Short mmCIF file of C-alpha atoms and ligand atoms in Angstrom, two decimals:
data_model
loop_
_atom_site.label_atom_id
_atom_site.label_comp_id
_atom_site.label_asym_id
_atom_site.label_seq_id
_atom_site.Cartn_x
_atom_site.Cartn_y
_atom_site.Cartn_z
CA UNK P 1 17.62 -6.32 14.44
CA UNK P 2 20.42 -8.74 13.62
CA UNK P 3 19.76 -10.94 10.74
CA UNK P 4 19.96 -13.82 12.86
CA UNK P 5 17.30 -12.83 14.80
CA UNK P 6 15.12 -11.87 11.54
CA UNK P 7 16.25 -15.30 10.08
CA UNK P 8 14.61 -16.99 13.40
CA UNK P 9 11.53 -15.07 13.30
CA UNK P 10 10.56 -16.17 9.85
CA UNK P 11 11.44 -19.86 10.92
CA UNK P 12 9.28 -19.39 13.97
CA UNK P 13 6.62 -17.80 11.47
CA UNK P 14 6.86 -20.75 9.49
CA UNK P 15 5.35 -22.85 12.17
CA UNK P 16 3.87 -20.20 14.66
CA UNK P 17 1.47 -18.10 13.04
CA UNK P 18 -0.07 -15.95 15.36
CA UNK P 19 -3.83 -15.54 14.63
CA UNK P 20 -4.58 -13.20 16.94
CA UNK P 21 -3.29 -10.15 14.42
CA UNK P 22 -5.01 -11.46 11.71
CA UNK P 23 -8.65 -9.60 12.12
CA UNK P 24 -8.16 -6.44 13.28
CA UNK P 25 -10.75 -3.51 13.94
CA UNK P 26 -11.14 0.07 12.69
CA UNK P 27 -12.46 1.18 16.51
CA UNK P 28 -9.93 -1.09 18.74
CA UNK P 29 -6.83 -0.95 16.21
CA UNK P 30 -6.80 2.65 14.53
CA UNK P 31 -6.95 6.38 15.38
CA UNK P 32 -7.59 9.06 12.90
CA UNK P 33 -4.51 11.43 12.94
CA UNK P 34 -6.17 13.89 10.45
CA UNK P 35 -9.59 15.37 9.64
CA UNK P 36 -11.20 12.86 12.09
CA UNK P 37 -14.57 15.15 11.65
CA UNK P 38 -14.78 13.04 8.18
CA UNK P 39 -14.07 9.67 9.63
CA UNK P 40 -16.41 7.48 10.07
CA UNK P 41 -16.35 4.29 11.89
CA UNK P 42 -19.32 1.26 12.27
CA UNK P 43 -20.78 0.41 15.22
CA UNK P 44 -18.96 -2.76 15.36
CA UNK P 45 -15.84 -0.91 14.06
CA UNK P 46 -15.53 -3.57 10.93
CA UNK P 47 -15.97 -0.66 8.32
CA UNK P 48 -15.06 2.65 8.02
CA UNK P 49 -15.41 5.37 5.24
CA UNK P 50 -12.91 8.51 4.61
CA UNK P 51 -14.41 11.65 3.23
CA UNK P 52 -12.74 14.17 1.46
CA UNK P 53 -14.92 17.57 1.36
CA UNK P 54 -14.58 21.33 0.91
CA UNK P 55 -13.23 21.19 4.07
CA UNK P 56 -10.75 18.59 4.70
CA UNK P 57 -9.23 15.36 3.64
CA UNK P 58 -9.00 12.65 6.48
CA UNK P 59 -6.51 9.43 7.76
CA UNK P 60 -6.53 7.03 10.18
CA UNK P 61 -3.11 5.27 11.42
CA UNK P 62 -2.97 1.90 12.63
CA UNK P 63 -1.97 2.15 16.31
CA UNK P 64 0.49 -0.45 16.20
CA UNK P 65 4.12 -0.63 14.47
CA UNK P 66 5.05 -3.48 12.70
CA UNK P 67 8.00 -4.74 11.20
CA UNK P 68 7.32 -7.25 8.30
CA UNK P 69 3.71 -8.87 7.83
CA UNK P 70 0.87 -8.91 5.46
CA UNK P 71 -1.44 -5.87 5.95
CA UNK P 72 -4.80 -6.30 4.07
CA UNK P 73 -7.31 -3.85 3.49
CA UNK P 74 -10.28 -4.05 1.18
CA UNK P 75 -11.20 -0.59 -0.39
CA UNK P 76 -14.75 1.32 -2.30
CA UNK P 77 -12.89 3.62 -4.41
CA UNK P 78 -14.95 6.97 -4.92
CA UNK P 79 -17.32 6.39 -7.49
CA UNK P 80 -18.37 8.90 -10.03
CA UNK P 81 -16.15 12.02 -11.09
CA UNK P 82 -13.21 11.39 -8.44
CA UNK P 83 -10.97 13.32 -10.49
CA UNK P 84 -7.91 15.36 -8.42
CA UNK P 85 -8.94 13.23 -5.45
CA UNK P 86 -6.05 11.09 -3.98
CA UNK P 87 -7.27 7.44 -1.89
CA UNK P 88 -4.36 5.78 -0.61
CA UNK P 89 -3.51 2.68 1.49
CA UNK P 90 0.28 2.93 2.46
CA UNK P 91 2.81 1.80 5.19
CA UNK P 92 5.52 4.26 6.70
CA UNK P 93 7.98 4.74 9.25
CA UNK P 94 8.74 8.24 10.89
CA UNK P 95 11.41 10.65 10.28
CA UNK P 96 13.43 12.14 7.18
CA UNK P 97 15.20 9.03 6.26
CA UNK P 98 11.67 6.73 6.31
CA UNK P 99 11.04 4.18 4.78
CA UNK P 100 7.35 3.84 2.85
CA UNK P 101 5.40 1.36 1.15
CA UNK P 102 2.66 2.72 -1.51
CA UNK P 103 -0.78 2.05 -2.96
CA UNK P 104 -2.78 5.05 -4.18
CA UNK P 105 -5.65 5.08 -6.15
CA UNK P 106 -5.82 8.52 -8.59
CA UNK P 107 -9.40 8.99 -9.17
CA UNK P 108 -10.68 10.27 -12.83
CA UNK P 109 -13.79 11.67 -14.62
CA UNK P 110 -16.62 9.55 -14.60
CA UNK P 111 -15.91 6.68 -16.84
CA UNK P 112 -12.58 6.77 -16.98
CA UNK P 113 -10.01 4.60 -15.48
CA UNK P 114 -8.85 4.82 -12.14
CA UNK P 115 -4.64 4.18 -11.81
CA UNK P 116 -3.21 1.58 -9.18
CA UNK P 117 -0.18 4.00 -7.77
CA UNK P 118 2.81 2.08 -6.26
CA UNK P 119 5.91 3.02 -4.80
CA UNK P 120 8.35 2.10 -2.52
CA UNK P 121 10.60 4.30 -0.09
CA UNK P 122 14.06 3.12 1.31
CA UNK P 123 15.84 5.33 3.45
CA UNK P 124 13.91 8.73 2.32
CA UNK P 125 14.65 7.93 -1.61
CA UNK P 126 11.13 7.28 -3.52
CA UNK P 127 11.04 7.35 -7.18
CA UNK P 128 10.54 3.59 -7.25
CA UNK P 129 6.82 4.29 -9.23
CA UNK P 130 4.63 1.46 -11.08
CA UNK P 131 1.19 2.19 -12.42
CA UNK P 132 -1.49 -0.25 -13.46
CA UNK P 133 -5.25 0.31 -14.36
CA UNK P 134 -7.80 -1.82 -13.03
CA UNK P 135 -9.09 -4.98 -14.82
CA UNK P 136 -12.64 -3.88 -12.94
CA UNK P 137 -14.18 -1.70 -11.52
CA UNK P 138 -13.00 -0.36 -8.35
CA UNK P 139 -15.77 1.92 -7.51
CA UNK P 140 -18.49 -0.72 -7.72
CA UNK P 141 -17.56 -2.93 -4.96
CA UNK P 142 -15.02 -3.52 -2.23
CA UNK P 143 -11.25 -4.65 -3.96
CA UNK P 144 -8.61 -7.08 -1.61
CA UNK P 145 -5.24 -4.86 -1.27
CA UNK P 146 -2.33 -6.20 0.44
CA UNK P 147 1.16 -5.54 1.40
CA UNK P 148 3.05 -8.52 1.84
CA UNK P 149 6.25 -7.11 3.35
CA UNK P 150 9.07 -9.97 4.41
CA UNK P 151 12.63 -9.13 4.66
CA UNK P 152 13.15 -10.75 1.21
CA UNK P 153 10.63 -9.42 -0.67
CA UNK P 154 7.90 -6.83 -1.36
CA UNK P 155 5.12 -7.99 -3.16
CA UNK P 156 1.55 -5.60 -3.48
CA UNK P 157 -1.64 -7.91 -3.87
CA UNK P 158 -4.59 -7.19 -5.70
CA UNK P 159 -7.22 -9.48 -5.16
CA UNK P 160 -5.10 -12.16 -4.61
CA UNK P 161 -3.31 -11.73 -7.81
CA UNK P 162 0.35 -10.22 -6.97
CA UNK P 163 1.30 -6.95 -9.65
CA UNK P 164 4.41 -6.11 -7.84
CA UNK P 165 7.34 -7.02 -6.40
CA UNK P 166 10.48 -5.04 -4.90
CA UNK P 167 13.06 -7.57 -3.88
CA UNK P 168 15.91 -7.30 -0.97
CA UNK P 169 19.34 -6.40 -2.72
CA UNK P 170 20.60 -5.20 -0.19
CA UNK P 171 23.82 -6.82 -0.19
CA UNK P 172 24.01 -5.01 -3.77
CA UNK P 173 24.16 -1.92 -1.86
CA UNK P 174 20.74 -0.63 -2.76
CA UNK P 175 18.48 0.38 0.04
CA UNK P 176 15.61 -2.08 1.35
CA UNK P 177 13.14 -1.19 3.81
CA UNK P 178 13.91 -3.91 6.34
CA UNK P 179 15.51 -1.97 9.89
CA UNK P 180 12.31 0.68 10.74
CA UNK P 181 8.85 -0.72 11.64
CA UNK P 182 5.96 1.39 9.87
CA UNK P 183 2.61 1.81 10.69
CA UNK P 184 -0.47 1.20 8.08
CA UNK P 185 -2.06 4.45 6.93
CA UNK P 186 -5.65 4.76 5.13
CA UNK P 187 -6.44 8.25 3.95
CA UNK P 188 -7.96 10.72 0.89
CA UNK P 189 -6.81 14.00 0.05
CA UNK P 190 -7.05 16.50 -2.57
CA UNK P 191 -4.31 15.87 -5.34
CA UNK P 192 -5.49 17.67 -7.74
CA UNK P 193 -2.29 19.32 -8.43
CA UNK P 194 -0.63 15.90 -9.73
CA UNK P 195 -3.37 13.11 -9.68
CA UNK P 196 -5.24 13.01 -13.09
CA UNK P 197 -4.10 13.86 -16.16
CA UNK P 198 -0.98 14.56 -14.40
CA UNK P 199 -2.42 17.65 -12.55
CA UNK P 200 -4.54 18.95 -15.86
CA UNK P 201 -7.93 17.61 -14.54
CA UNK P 202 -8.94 19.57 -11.46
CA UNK P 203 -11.46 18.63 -8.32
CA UNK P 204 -14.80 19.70 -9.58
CA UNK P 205 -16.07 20.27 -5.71
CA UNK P 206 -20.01 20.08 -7.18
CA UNK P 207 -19.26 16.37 -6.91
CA UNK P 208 -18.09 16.52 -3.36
CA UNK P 209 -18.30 14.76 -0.70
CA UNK P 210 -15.88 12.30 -2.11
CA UNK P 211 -16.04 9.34 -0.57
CA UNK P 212 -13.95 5.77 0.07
CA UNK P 213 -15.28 2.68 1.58
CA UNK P 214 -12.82 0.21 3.54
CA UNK P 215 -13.23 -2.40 5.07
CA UNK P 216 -11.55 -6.14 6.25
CA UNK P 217 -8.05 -4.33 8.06
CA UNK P 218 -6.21 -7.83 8.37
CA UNK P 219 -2.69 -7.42 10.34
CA UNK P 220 -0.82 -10.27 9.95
CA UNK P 221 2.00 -9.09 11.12
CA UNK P 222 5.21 -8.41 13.28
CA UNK P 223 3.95 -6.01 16.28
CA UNK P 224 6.74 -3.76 16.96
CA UNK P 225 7.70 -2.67 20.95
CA UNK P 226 10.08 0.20 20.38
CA UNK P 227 13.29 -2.86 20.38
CA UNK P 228 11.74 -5.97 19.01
CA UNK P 229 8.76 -7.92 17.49
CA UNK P 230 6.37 -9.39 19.59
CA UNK P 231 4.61 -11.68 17.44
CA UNK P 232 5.23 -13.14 13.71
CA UNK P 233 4.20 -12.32 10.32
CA UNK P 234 4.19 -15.00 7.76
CA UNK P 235 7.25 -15.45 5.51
CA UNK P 236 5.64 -17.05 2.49
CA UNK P 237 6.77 -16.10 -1.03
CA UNK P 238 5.33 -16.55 -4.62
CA UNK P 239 4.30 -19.97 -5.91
CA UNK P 240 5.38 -20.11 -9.71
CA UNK P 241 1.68 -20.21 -10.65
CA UNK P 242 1.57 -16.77 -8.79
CA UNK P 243 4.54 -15.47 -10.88
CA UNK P 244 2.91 -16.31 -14.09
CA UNK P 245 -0.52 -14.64 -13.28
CA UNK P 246 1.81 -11.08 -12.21
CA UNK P 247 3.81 -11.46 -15.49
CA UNK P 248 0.06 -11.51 -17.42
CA UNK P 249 -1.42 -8.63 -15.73
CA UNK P 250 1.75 -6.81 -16.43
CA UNK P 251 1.80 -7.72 -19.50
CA UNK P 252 -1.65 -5.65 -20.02
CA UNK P 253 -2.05 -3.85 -17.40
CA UNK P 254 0.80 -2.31 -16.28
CA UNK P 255 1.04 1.83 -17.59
CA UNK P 256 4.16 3.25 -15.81
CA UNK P 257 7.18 1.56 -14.90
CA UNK P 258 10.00 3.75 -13.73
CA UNK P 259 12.33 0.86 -15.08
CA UNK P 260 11.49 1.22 -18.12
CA UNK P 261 11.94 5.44 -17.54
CA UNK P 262 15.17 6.02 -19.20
CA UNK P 263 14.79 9.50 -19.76
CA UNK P 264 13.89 10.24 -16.56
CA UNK P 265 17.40 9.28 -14.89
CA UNK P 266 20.04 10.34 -17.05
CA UNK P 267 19.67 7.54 -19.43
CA UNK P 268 20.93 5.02 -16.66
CA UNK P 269 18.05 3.13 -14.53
CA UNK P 270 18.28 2.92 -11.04
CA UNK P 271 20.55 -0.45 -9.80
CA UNK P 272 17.88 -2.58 -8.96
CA UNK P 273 16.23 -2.40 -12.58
CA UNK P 274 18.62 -4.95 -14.10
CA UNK P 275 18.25 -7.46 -11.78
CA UNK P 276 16.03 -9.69 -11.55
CA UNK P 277 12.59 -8.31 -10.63
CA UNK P 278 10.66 -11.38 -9.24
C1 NAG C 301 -12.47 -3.72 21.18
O1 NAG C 301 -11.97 -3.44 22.49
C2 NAG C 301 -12.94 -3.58 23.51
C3 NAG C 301 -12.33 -3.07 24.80
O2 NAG C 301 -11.08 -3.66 25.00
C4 NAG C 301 -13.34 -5.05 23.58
O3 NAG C 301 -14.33 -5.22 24.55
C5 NAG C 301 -13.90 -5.48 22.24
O4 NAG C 301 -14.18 -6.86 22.23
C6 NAG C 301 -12.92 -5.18 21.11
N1 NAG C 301 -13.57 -5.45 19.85
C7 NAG C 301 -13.01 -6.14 18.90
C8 NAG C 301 -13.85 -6.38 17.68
O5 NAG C 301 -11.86 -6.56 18.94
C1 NAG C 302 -18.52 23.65 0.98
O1 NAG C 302 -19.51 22.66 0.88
C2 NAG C 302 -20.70 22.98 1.61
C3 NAG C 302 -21.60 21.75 1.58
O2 NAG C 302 -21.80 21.31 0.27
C4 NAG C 302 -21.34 24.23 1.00
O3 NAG C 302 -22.50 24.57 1.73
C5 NAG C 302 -20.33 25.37 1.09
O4 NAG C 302 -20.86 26.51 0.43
C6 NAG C 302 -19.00 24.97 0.44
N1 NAG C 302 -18.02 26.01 0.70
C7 NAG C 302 -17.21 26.48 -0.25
C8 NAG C 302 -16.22 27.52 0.19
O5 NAG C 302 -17.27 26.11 -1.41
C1 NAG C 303 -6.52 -10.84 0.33
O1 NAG C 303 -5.32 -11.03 -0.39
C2 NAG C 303 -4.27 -11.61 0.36
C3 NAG C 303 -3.03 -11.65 -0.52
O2 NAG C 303 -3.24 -12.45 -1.63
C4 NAG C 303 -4.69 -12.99 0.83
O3 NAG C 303 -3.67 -13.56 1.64
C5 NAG C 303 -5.97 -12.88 1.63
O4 NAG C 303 -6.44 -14.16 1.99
C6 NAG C 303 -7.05 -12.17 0.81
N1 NAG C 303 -8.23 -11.99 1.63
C7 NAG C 303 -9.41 -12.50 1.35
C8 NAG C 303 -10.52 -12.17 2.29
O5 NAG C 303 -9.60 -13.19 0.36
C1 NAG C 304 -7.96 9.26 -16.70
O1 NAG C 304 -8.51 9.07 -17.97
C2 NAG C 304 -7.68 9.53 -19.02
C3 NAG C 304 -8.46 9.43 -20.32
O2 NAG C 304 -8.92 8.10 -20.48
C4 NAG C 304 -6.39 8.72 -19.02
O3 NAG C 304 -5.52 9.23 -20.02
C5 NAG C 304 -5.72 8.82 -17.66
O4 NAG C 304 -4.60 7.94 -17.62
C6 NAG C 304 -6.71 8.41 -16.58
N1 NAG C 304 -6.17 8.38 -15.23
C7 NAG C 304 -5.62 9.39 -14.58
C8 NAG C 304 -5.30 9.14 -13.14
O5 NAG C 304 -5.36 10.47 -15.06
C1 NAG C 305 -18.75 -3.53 5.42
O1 NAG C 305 -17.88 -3.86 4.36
C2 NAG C 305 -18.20 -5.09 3.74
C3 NAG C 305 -17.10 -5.43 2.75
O2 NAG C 305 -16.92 -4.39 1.87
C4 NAG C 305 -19.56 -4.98 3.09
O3 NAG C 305 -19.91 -6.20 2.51
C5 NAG C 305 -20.58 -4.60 4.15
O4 NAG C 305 -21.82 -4.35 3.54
C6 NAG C 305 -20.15 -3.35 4.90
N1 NAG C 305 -21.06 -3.12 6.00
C7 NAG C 305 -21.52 -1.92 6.30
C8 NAG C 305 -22.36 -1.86 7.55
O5 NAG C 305 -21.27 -0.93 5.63
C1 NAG C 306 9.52 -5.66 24.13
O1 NAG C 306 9.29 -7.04 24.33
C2 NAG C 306 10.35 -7.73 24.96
C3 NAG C 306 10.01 -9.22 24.95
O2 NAG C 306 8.73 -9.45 25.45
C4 NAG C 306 10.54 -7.17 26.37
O3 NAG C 306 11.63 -7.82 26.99
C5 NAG C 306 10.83 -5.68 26.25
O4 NAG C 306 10.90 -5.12 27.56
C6 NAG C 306 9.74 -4.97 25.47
N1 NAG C 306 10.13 -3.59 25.26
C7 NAG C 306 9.26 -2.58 25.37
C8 NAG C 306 9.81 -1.23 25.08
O5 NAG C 306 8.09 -2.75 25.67
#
């Protein structure tokens, strides 16, 4: 996709905002693609809960590809001793050199924090990790979390309040998800060997079933046909207020930053660290 044509599409999605991709449906618009014995889907296929047992793990994909869009989903993290177990909320393309867009939720012993996992994934490289803990408590109640994905920008939403954002420097050189369309992905799985404690705090499986609560898909975005969108996404970008309420909860919030990871890399930070970040 020329970046005309992406340049025309956001113009169009200025004006044009397609509604009909905004409330989607776990029966109509997903398909579990692993462990669908622990997927459960309402009735009216508005909610849908992933289990994670002795057994299995579970994970429903979105049946459409997009490319660009806002994909919301609002998530029941496992409550209780969720320690080892993985919940995620992602977007990803297919093949070696994919591109992927993160949110995972690494569950803990009871009463202790659950960490907001991001990453990012351009052409098959990763390592692009930010942590945050919660300001609440994500096992009580149902949390908003978005991907707002625009060929500028990347910005991951929580409850309305942005804590992320991976910009396009592409003309820099560095690699930017923007030429594969990805599917959404909802799933839980045993992570025992990294998740908590950095892999120190095992599954304890007399807690099992683990189990997540989502609900609200929203797609508003691109719909992909194998050679071009068929619909819009909306192109909006942060509103200064926005910036300063993401500089605040980083400020407090955030516990990782691979930025910041000098050691990690040689002493040198990957390219995109010293530029600006949002
Ligand atoms: C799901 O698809 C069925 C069959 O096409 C349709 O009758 C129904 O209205 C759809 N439900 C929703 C919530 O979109
Ligand atoms: C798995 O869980 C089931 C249900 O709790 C239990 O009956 C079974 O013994 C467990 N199996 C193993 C191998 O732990
Ligand atoms: C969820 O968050 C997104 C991003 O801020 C926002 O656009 C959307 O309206 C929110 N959804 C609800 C139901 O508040
Ligand atoms: C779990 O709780 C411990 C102790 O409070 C904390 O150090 C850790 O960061 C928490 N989260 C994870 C995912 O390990
Ligand atoms: C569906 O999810 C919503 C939002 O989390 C929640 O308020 C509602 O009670 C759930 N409904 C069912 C049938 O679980
Ligand atoms: C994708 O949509 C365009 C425009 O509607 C159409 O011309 C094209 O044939 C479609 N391609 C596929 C693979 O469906």
């Amino acid at each position: 996709m020329g970046d005309a044509r992406i340049l025309i599409v956001a113009l169009v999605a200025l004006f044009a905002f397609d509604r009909r991709f905004v409330h989607a449906n776990f029966a109509n618009d997903t398909v579990p693609s692993w462990g669908a014995q622990n997927v459960r889907i309402s009735a009216d296929g508005e909610n849908l809960t992933l289990t994670l047992n002795n057994q299995t793990g579970c994970r429903i994909d979105t049946i459409n590809r997009f490319m660009f869009g806002s994909i919301e989903m609002h998530i029941k993290l496992v409550a209780g001793n969720s320690a080892g177990t993985v919940t995620s909320y992602y977007m990803s393309s297919d093949g070696s050199a994919h591109d992927e867009i993160d949110f995972e939720f690494l569950g803990n012993s009871t009463g202790q924090p659950y960490i907001i996992h991001t990453n990012v994934y351009a052409q098959g490289i990763g390592n692009k990790e930010q942590q945050f803990y919660p300001w609440f408590d994500p096992t009580s109640g149902s949390h908003n979390y978005t991907i707002h994905w625009n060929p500028s920008e990347i910005v991951w939403f929580v409850d309305g309040t942005p804590i992320r954002v991976f910009r396009n420097y592409e003309t820099l050189g560095i690699p930017y998800p923007s030429k594969q369309a990805m599917k959404a992905y909802s799933s839980i799985w045993n992570g025992e060997g990294w998740a908590t404690e950095g892999g120190r705090v095992k599954i304890d499986w007399r807690s099992a079933p683990f189990v997540a609560g989502y609900a609200r898909l929203g797609l508003r975005a691109c719909v992909w046909n194998d050679s071009q969108c068929v619909s819009t996404y909306p192109s909006s970008t942060l509103a200064p207020d926005q910036r300063t309420q993401m500089a605040t909860i980083r400020d407090s919030y955030m516990i990782y930053d691979y930025c910041r990871d000098t050691t990690r890399f040689d002493g040198k930070t990957p390219p995109e660290c010293s530029q600006p970040q949002y």
